[in-house]
Short mmCIF file of C-alpha atoms and ligand atoms in Angstrom, two decimals:
data_model
loop_
_atom_site.label_atom_id
_atom_site.label_comp_id
_atom_site.label_asym_id
_atom_site.label_seq_id
_atom_site.Cartn_x
_atom_site.Cartn_y
_atom_site.Cartn_z
CA UNK A 14 100.03 110.35 137.03
CA UNK A 15 99.20 112.68 134.18
CA UNK A 16 100.26 112.22 130.59
CA UNK A 17 103.50 113.96 129.68
CA UNK A 18 103.00 114.55 125.97
CA UNK A 19 106.41 116.21 125.40
CA UNK A 20 108.05 113.12 126.91
CA UNK A 21 105.97 110.84 124.67
CA UNK A 22 107.02 112.92 121.67
CA UNK A 23 110.67 112.90 122.64
CA UNK A 24 110.72 109.10 123.05
CA UNK A 25 108.93 108.52 119.76
CA UNK A 26 111.24 110.99 118.03
CA UNK A 27 114.27 108.95 119.15
CA UNK A 28 112.72 105.64 118.06
CA UNK A 29 111.71 106.99 114.64
CA UNK A 30 115.23 108.42 114.14
CA UNK A 31 116.68 104.88 114.32
CA UNK A 32 115.75 103.13 111.08
CA UNK A 33 114.95 99.45 111.75
CA UNK A 34 113.56 98.17 108.46
CA UNK A 35 113.11 94.43 108.21
CA UNK A 36 112.71 93.03 104.75
CA UNK A 37 113.22 89.80 102.81
CA UNK A 38 115.21 91.90 100.31
CA UNK A 39 118.72 91.89 101.87
CA UNK A 40 119.65 95.37 100.61
CA UNK A 41 116.78 96.79 102.69
CA UNK A 42 117.16 94.67 105.81
CA UNK A 43 118.62 96.49 108.85
CA UNK A 44 119.52 95.82 112.47
CA UNK A 45 116.98 96.81 115.13
CA UNK A 46 119.67 97.07 117.81
CA UNK A 47 119.45 100.83 118.40
CA UNK A 48 115.69 100.74 118.93
CA UNK A 49 116.10 97.89 121.42
CA UNK A 50 118.88 99.78 123.25
CA UNK A 51 116.79 102.92 123.62
CA UNK A 52 113.86 100.95 125.02
CA UNK A 53 116.09 98.98 127.38
CA UNK A 54 117.72 102.17 128.71
CA UNK A 55 114.40 103.88 129.35
CA UNK A 56 112.83 100.82 130.94
CA UNK A 57 115.85 100.19 133.17
CA UNK A 58 115.61 103.74 134.45
CA UNK A 59 112.00 102.94 135.42
CA UNK A 60 113.14 99.92 137.44
CA UNK A 61 112.45 97.18 134.89
CA UNK A 62 114.91 94.33 134.50
CA UNK A 63 115.78 93.96 130.85
CA UNK A 64 116.81 90.92 128.89
CA UNK A 65 118.09 91.46 125.36
CA UNK A 66 117.88 88.25 123.31
CA UNK A 67 119.96 87.98 120.13
CA UNK A 68 117.95 86.14 117.45
CA UNK A 69 119.80 82.95 116.46
CA UNK A 70 120.98 82.97 112.82
CA UNK A 71 119.83 86.59 112.37
CA UNK A 72 122.86 88.75 113.16
CA UNK A 73 122.01 92.27 114.28
CA UNK A 74 118.46 91.31 115.33
CA UNK A 75 117.28 91.33 118.93
CA UNK A 76 114.20 90.93 121.11
CA UNK A 77 113.82 92.81 124.36
CA UNK A 78 111.89 91.50 127.33
CA UNK A 79 111.56 93.99 130.19
CA UNK A 80 109.91 92.97 133.46
CA UNK A 81 108.75 94.87 136.53
CA UNK A 82 107.55 92.79 139.45
CA UNK A 83 107.51 89.04 140.01
CA UNK A 84 105.20 86.12 139.35
CA UNK A 85 104.08 84.02 136.45
CA UNK A 86 100.65 85.59 135.87
CA UNK A 87 101.94 88.76 134.23
CA UNK A 88 100.60 91.10 131.60
CA UNK A 89 102.80 91.60 128.52
CA UNK A 90 102.61 94.62 126.23
CA UNK A 91 104.09 93.37 122.99
CA UNK A 92 105.13 95.17 119.87
CA UNK A 93 107.52 94.88 116.99
CA UNK A 94 110.55 97.13 116.80
CA UNK A 95 110.93 96.95 113.00
CA UNK A 96 109.21 98.80 110.17
CA UNK A 97 108.57 98.15 106.51
CA UNK A 98 110.85 99.79 103.89
CA UNK A 99 110.05 103.33 102.79
CA UNK A 100 110.30 105.49 99.70
CA UNK A 101 111.72 108.83 100.80
CA UNK A 102 110.53 110.60 97.62
CA UNK A 103 106.89 109.91 98.46
CA UNK A 104 107.20 111.50 101.90
CA UNK A 105 106.41 115.16 102.44
CA UNK A 106 108.76 115.21 105.44
CA UNK A 107 111.85 113.25 106.42
CA UNK A 108 110.48 109.80 107.35
CA UNK A 109 113.15 109.43 110.06
CA UNK A 110 112.42 112.80 111.67
CA UNK A 111 109.26 112.97 113.74
CA UNK A 112 107.25 115.93 112.42
CA UNK A 113 104.21 117.42 114.10
CA UNK A 114 101.49 118.92 111.92
CA UNK A 115 97.81 119.54 112.57
CA UNK A 116 97.58 117.28 115.59
CA UNK A 117 99.49 114.44 113.96
CA UNK A 118 102.96 113.03 114.46
CA UNK A 119 104.45 111.99 111.13
CA UNK A 120 107.32 109.49 110.88
CA UNK A 121 108.22 105.99 109.73
CA UNK A 122 106.69 103.55 112.21
CA UNK A 123 104.76 106.31 114.06
CA UNK A 124 101.63 104.16 114.02
CA UNK A 125 103.00 100.72 113.04
CA UNK A 126 104.19 100.53 115.68
CA UNK A 127 106.93 102.49 117.36
CA UNK A 128 104.26 104.83 118.76
CA UNK A 129 102.95 102.07 121.02
CA UNK A 130 106.11 101.80 123.14
CA UNK A 131 106.19 105.38 124.48
CA UNK A 132 102.49 104.98 125.32
CA UNK A 133 103.38 101.97 127.48
CA UNK A 134 106.31 103.92 128.96
CA UNK A 135 103.91 106.70 129.95
CA UNK A 136 101.52 104.19 131.49
CA UNK A 137 104.16 102.42 133.61
CA UNK A 138 106.01 105.44 134.95
CA UNK A 139 105.66 105.74 138.69
CA UNK A 140 104.60 102.11 139.11
CA UNK A 141 105.87 100.69 142.39
CA UNK A 142 107.20 97.16 141.83
CA UNK A 143 106.47 96.28 145.47
CA UNK A 144 102.78 96.91 144.95
CA UNK A 145 102.51 94.67 141.89
CA UNK A 146 100.77 91.36 142.52
CA UNK A 147 101.77 90.22 139.05
CA UNK A 148 104.52 91.54 136.77
CA UNK A 149 104.12 94.09 133.99
CA UNK A 150 106.22 93.24 130.97
CA UNK A 151 107.16 94.92 127.74
CA UNK A 152 108.28 92.83 124.80
CA UNK A 153 109.81 94.34 121.66
CA UNK A 154 110.39 91.85 118.86
CA UNK A 155 112.47 91.78 115.68
CA UNK A 156 111.40 91.12 112.10
CA UNK A 157 107.61 91.11 112.47
CA UNK A 158 107.28 92.75 109.07
CA UNK A 159 109.36 90.08 107.33
CA UNK A 160 110.06 86.60 108.73
CA UNK A 161 108.65 87.01 112.27
CA UNK A 162 111.99 85.57 113.39
CA UNK A 163 111.74 87.43 116.72
CA UNK A 164 108.44 85.85 117.76
CA UNK A 165 109.59 82.45 116.46
CA UNK A 166 112.85 82.65 118.43
CA UNK A 167 110.93 83.57 121.57
CA UNK A 168 108.63 80.57 121.11
CA UNK A 169 111.59 78.26 120.51
CA UNK A 170 113.33 79.60 123.62
CA UNK A 171 110.36 78.48 125.72
CA UNK A 172 107.85 81.32 125.36
CA UNK A 173 106.81 83.78 128.04
CA UNK A 174 106.02 83.26 131.70
CA UNK A 175 102.90 85.37 131.67
CA UNK A 176 99.14 85.04 131.47
CA UNK A 177 98.00 87.90 129.21
CA UNK A 178 99.39 89.59 126.10
CA UNK A 179 98.37 92.83 124.46
CA UNK A 180 99.75 93.15 120.93
CA UNK A 181 99.73 96.89 120.38
CA UNK A 182 99.21 96.97 116.62
CA UNK A 183 97.19 100.00 115.48
CA UNK A 184 93.49 99.25 115.95
CA UNK A 185 92.27 102.62 117.29
CA UNK A 186 92.24 100.82 120.69
CA UNK A 187 89.46 98.52 119.52
CA UNK A 188 90.03 95.00 120.87
CA UNK A 189 90.73 92.46 118.12
CA UNK A 190 90.10 88.84 119.00
CA UNK A 191 90.78 87.15 115.70
CA UNK A 192 92.52 87.43 112.37
CA UNK A 193 93.22 85.16 109.46
CA UNK A 194 96.37 83.14 108.97
CA UNK A 195 98.50 83.36 105.87
CA UNK A 196 100.67 81.05 103.81
CA UNK A 197 102.67 82.06 100.73
CA UNK A 198 103.83 79.08 98.75
CA UNK A 199 105.58 78.10 95.55
CA UNK A 200 105.02 75.06 93.32
CA UNK A 201 107.80 74.38 90.82
CA UNK A 202 107.24 71.70 88.19
CA UNK A 203 110.37 70.32 86.54
CA UNK A 204 109.63 68.38 83.37
CA UNK A 205 111.79 68.15 80.26
CA UNK A 206 112.05 70.61 77.36
CA UNK A 207 112.04 69.41 73.74
CA UNK A 208 110.94 70.13 70.19
CA UNK A 209 107.20 70.67 70.06
CA UNK A 210 106.77 68.55 66.92
CA UNK A 211 106.98 65.35 68.94
CA UNK A 212 105.54 65.13 72.50
CA UNK A 213 107.80 62.15 73.20
CA UNK A 214 110.83 64.48 73.06
CA UNK A 215 109.96 66.11 76.39
CA UNK A 216 107.65 66.13 79.40
CA UNK A 217 105.52 69.25 79.64
CA UNK A 218 105.76 71.10 82.94
CA UNK A 219 103.00 73.40 81.75
CA UNK A 220 100.49 70.58 81.30
CA UNK A 221 101.38 69.21 84.73
CA UNK A 222 100.89 72.70 86.12
CA UNK A 223 97.44 72.79 84.57
CA UNK A 224 96.61 69.76 86.68
CA UNK A 225 98.24 71.31 89.77
CA UNK A 226 96.08 74.40 89.39
CA UNK A 227 92.97 72.24 89.00
CA UNK A 228 93.83 70.44 92.26
CA UNK A 229 94.46 73.72 94.12
CA UNK A 230 91.12 75.13 92.98
CA UNK A 231 89.40 71.91 94.02
CA UNK A 232 91.18 72.05 97.40
CA UNK A 233 90.04 75.64 97.88
CA UNK A 234 86.48 74.58 97.14
CA UNK A 235 86.69 71.82 99.77
CA UNK A 236 88.17 74.18 102.38
CA UNK A 237 85.40 76.70 101.69
CA UNK A 238 82.80 73.99 102.21
CA UNK A 239 84.34 73.07 105.56
CA UNK A 240 85.27 76.45 107.02
CA UNK A 241 83.23 79.59 107.36
CA UNK A 242 83.38 82.41 109.88
CA UNK A 243 80.91 85.29 109.55
CA UNK A 244 83.09 87.40 111.91
CA UNK A 245 85.35 88.21 108.94
CA UNK A 246 84.59 90.61 106.09
CA UNK A 247 85.52 87.68 103.82
CA UNK A 248 83.94 84.81 105.72
CA UNK A 249 85.71 81.99 103.85
CA UNK A 250 89.32 80.90 103.57
CA UNK A 251 90.81 82.13 100.29
CA UNK A 252 93.48 80.82 97.96
CA UNK A 253 94.82 83.20 95.32
CA UNK A 254 96.89 82.07 92.35
CA UNK A 255 99.22 85.06 92.27
CA UNK A 256 101.72 84.56 89.48
CA UNK A 257 103.08 81.94 87.11
CA UNK A 258 106.23 81.68 85.03
CA UNK A 259 107.14 78.92 82.63
CA UNK A 260 108.24 77.95 79.16
CA UNK A 261 110.16 79.87 76.55
CA UNK A 262 108.44 79.54 73.18
CA UNK A 263 105.41 78.24 71.30
CA UNK A 264 107.44 75.56 69.53
CA UNK A 265 109.15 74.16 72.62
CA UNK A 266 107.81 71.71 75.16
CA UNK A 267 107.76 73.61 78.46
CA UNK A 268 110.55 72.28 80.70
CA UNK A 269 109.85 74.24 83.87
CA UNK A 270 106.95 76.12 85.34
CA UNK A 271 106.55 77.87 88.69
CA UNK A 272 103.42 79.09 90.43
CA UNK A 273 103.12 81.31 93.52
CA UNK A 274 99.95 81.44 95.56
CA UNK A 275 98.76 82.53 98.97
CA UNK A 276 96.25 80.90 101.26
CA UNK A 277 94.44 82.85 103.97
CA UNK A 278 93.05 80.59 106.64
CA UNK A 279 90.45 81.16 109.34
CA UNK A 280 90.51 80.02 113.00
CA UNK A 281 90.30 76.25 113.24
CA UNK A 282 92.69 75.75 110.33
CA UNK A 283 96.41 75.06 110.81
CA UNK A 284 99.18 75.87 108.39
CA UNK A 285 100.93 72.52 108.89
CA UNK A 286 97.75 70.64 107.99
CA UNK A 287 97.17 72.84 104.96
CA UNK A 288 100.67 72.19 103.68
CA UNK A 289 100.20 68.45 104.23
CA UNK A 290 96.85 68.61 102.39
CA UNK A 291 98.45 70.32 99.41
CA UNK A 292 101.40 67.92 99.33
CA UNK A 293 99.00 64.97 99.30
CA UNK A 294 97.40 66.38 96.16
CA UNK A 295 100.62 67.16 94.31
CA UNK A 296 102.47 63.89 94.90
CA UNK A 297 100.19 61.73 92.68
CA UNK A 298 100.51 64.23 89.80
CA UNK A 299 104.31 63.99 89.97
CA UNK A 300 104.21 60.19 90.12
CA UNK A 301 101.76 59.78 87.31
CA UNK A 302 103.54 62.20 85.02
CA UNK A 303 107.04 61.13 86.08
CA UNK A 304 108.37 64.58 86.75
CA UNK A 305 109.39 66.59 89.80
CA UNK A 306 107.05 68.84 91.68
CA UNK A 307 108.76 70.89 94.37
CA UNK A 308 106.37 72.45 96.86
CA UNK A 309 108.08 75.05 99.02
CA UNK A 310 107.27 77.98 101.19
CA UNK A 311 107.99 81.61 100.26
CA UNK A 312 107.80 82.71 103.89
CA UNK A 313 107.13 80.70 107.00
CA UNK A 314 103.56 81.84 107.35
CA UNK A 315 101.37 82.85 110.27
CA UNK A 316 98.60 80.76 111.76
CA UNK A 317 95.16 82.28 112.27
CA UNK A 318 94.56 83.99 115.61
CA UNK A 319 91.54 83.41 117.78
CA UNK A 320 90.80 84.43 121.35
CA UNK A 321 87.38 83.65 122.78
CA UNK A 322 85.26 86.78 123.13
CA UNK A 323 84.18 85.65 126.59
CA UNK A 324 87.72 85.33 127.93
CA UNK A 325 88.64 87.61 130.78
CA UNK A 326 91.10 89.59 128.68
CA UNK A 327 88.71 90.38 125.83
CA UNK A 328 85.87 91.14 128.23
CA UNK A 329 88.10 93.51 130.19
CA UNK A 330 89.29 95.31 127.04
CA UNK A 331 85.70 95.65 125.87
CA UNK A 332 84.72 97.09 129.23
CA UNK A 333 87.66 99.51 129.42
CA UNK A 334 87.40 100.83 125.87
CA UNK A 335 83.65 100.64 125.36
CA UNK A 336 84.37 99.00 121.99
CA UNK A 337 83.17 95.54 121.04
CA UNK A 338 85.75 92.98 119.88
CA UNK A 339 86.10 92.39 116.17
CA UNK A 340 88.36 90.85 113.52
CA UNK A 341 90.98 92.44 111.26
CA UNK A 342 92.29 91.57 107.82
CA UNK A 343 95.99 91.76 108.73
CA UNK A 344 98.19 89.17 110.43
CA UNK A 345 100.13 89.80 113.64
CA UNK A 346 102.33 88.00 116.18
CA UNK A 347 99.21 87.22 118.25
CA UNK A 348 99.01 83.51 117.25
CA UNK A 349 102.51 83.00 118.70
CA UNK A 350 101.35 84.24 122.11
CA UNK A 351 98.24 82.05 121.92
CA UNK A 352 100.52 79.11 121.16
CA UNK A 353 102.55 80.00 124.28
CA UNK A 354 99.33 79.69 126.28
CA UNK A 355 98.59 83.38 126.89
CA UNK A 356 95.21 85.03 126.57
CA UNK A 357 95.87 87.52 123.79
CA UNK A 358 94.30 90.64 122.34
CA UNK A 359 95.45 92.88 119.51
CA UNK A 360 94.82 96.47 120.55
CA UNK A 361 96.82 99.65 120.21
CA UNK A 362 96.67 103.33 119.31
CA UNK A 363 96.68 104.56 115.71
CA UNK A 364 95.06 103.28 112.58
CA UNK A 365 96.15 100.48 110.25
CA UNK A 366 95.04 102.77 107.39
CA UNK A 367 98.22 104.76 107.93
CA UNK A 368 100.47 101.72 108.29
CA UNK A 369 102.81 100.68 105.47
CA UNK A 370 102.18 104.06 103.80
CA UNK A 371 104.22 107.11 102.95
CA UNK A 372 103.46 109.99 105.31
CA UNK A 373 102.58 107.55 108.09
CA UNK A 374 101.30 109.35 111.18
CA UNK A 375 99.65 108.85 114.54
CA UNK A 376 96.93 111.20 115.76
CA UNK A 377 97.97 112.94 118.98
CA UNK A 378 94.39 112.58 120.22
CA UNK A 379 94.89 108.78 120.27
CA UNK A 380 97.67 108.87 122.85
CA UNK A 381 95.89 109.80 126.05
CA UNK A 382 93.03 107.27 125.73
CA UNK A 383 95.62 104.58 124.93
CA UNK A 384 97.76 105.43 127.96
CA UNK A 385 94.69 105.47 130.20
CA UNK A 386 93.50 102.09 128.95
CA UNK A 387 96.96 100.56 129.41
CA UNK A 388 97.07 101.93 132.98
CA UNK A 389 93.68 100.52 133.78
CA UNK A 390 94.68 97.14 132.36
CA UNK A 391 97.72 97.14 134.65
CA UNK A 392 95.46 97.99 137.60
CA UNK A 393 93.09 95.19 136.67
CA UNK A 394 95.60 92.43 135.94
CA UNK A 395 98.67 93.33 138.00
CA UNK A 396 97.65 95.37 141.01
CA UNK A 397 94.73 93.24 142.20
CA UNK A 398 94.98 89.86 143.86
CA UNK A 399 94.27 87.40 141.04
CA UNK A 400 92.63 84.02 141.38
CA UNK A 401 95.12 81.28 140.49
CA UNK A 402 94.82 79.97 136.96
ZN1 LIG B 1018 102.68 96.19 112.72
#
């Protein structure tokens, strides 16, 4: 069936017109319900059965899982329904009104990643459920750009009954088989303030923090000795000391000091182990100096993602797109699908260069190749008789 570009445009226009910002800043955070409702309506009209999952403890946030066909070896096209916040003044057009100019569709989320869903809708139209050997599924999640609460809720609810996942983040349809993980953490040292003339009048949080920083730099060094992956532009895990706040004057013993840092891990590393490793280094400092060190997380973090290049999914994507698999520098929901046991690839139309930017757009020329690749993936994984796993 040929590509109906006006239909693609009309679907994307409606998705862009429904703001669905997710953000840790409450004044920015919005419901994604309208985006989910549009997708569910369109998919139901194509014969999909749709399940809308409210996200526990996140009122107004929903995932959508739409399924056509039966079986547990399905192919999931997954994307997030939310966007980052936007600054209207920096846009040359209304960010919530899809605007076509010079072969590009401008709008908030056009490339990251509302534009993926209408491409899947184009690819699945006319599919006959009776001919499917395995189901085709579309998953739209909440809060990918903030807490990833949608993917987490899905994992906690038991995951997905499927074998393959395509996370349609903008990669210019190049298959991505790995990315780094990320942690953002806080260390707060609580000592005791006092007059600087006598050290016995307080307990310096700043001096304890000096030791904390020394330990973190040493830990980074050890991680970099152990882990190395030349498939990344930055082959080593990194740990960046991002900001520090503490103390109130030169003649006062510093009572409190707080440090924020991030840690970007590579495949083979696990966020839980990293947090345990850091805790093990901070506890002795607190004991020895008799003060409190509170180690906490600024956001829940994402594990690194890795899918073997020789897996059937990556091989198939490589074959269909003619592009070799590579890594990216941004994090996605892909590690959640790996954790659920699915072969996973990150691959979608558009470019990450336009994501999280004012005047975000998707090139119209990207749509047809994306739709064709998605169709051929469905033929490969859902219309043929598959060997049992
Ligand atoms: Zn995205």
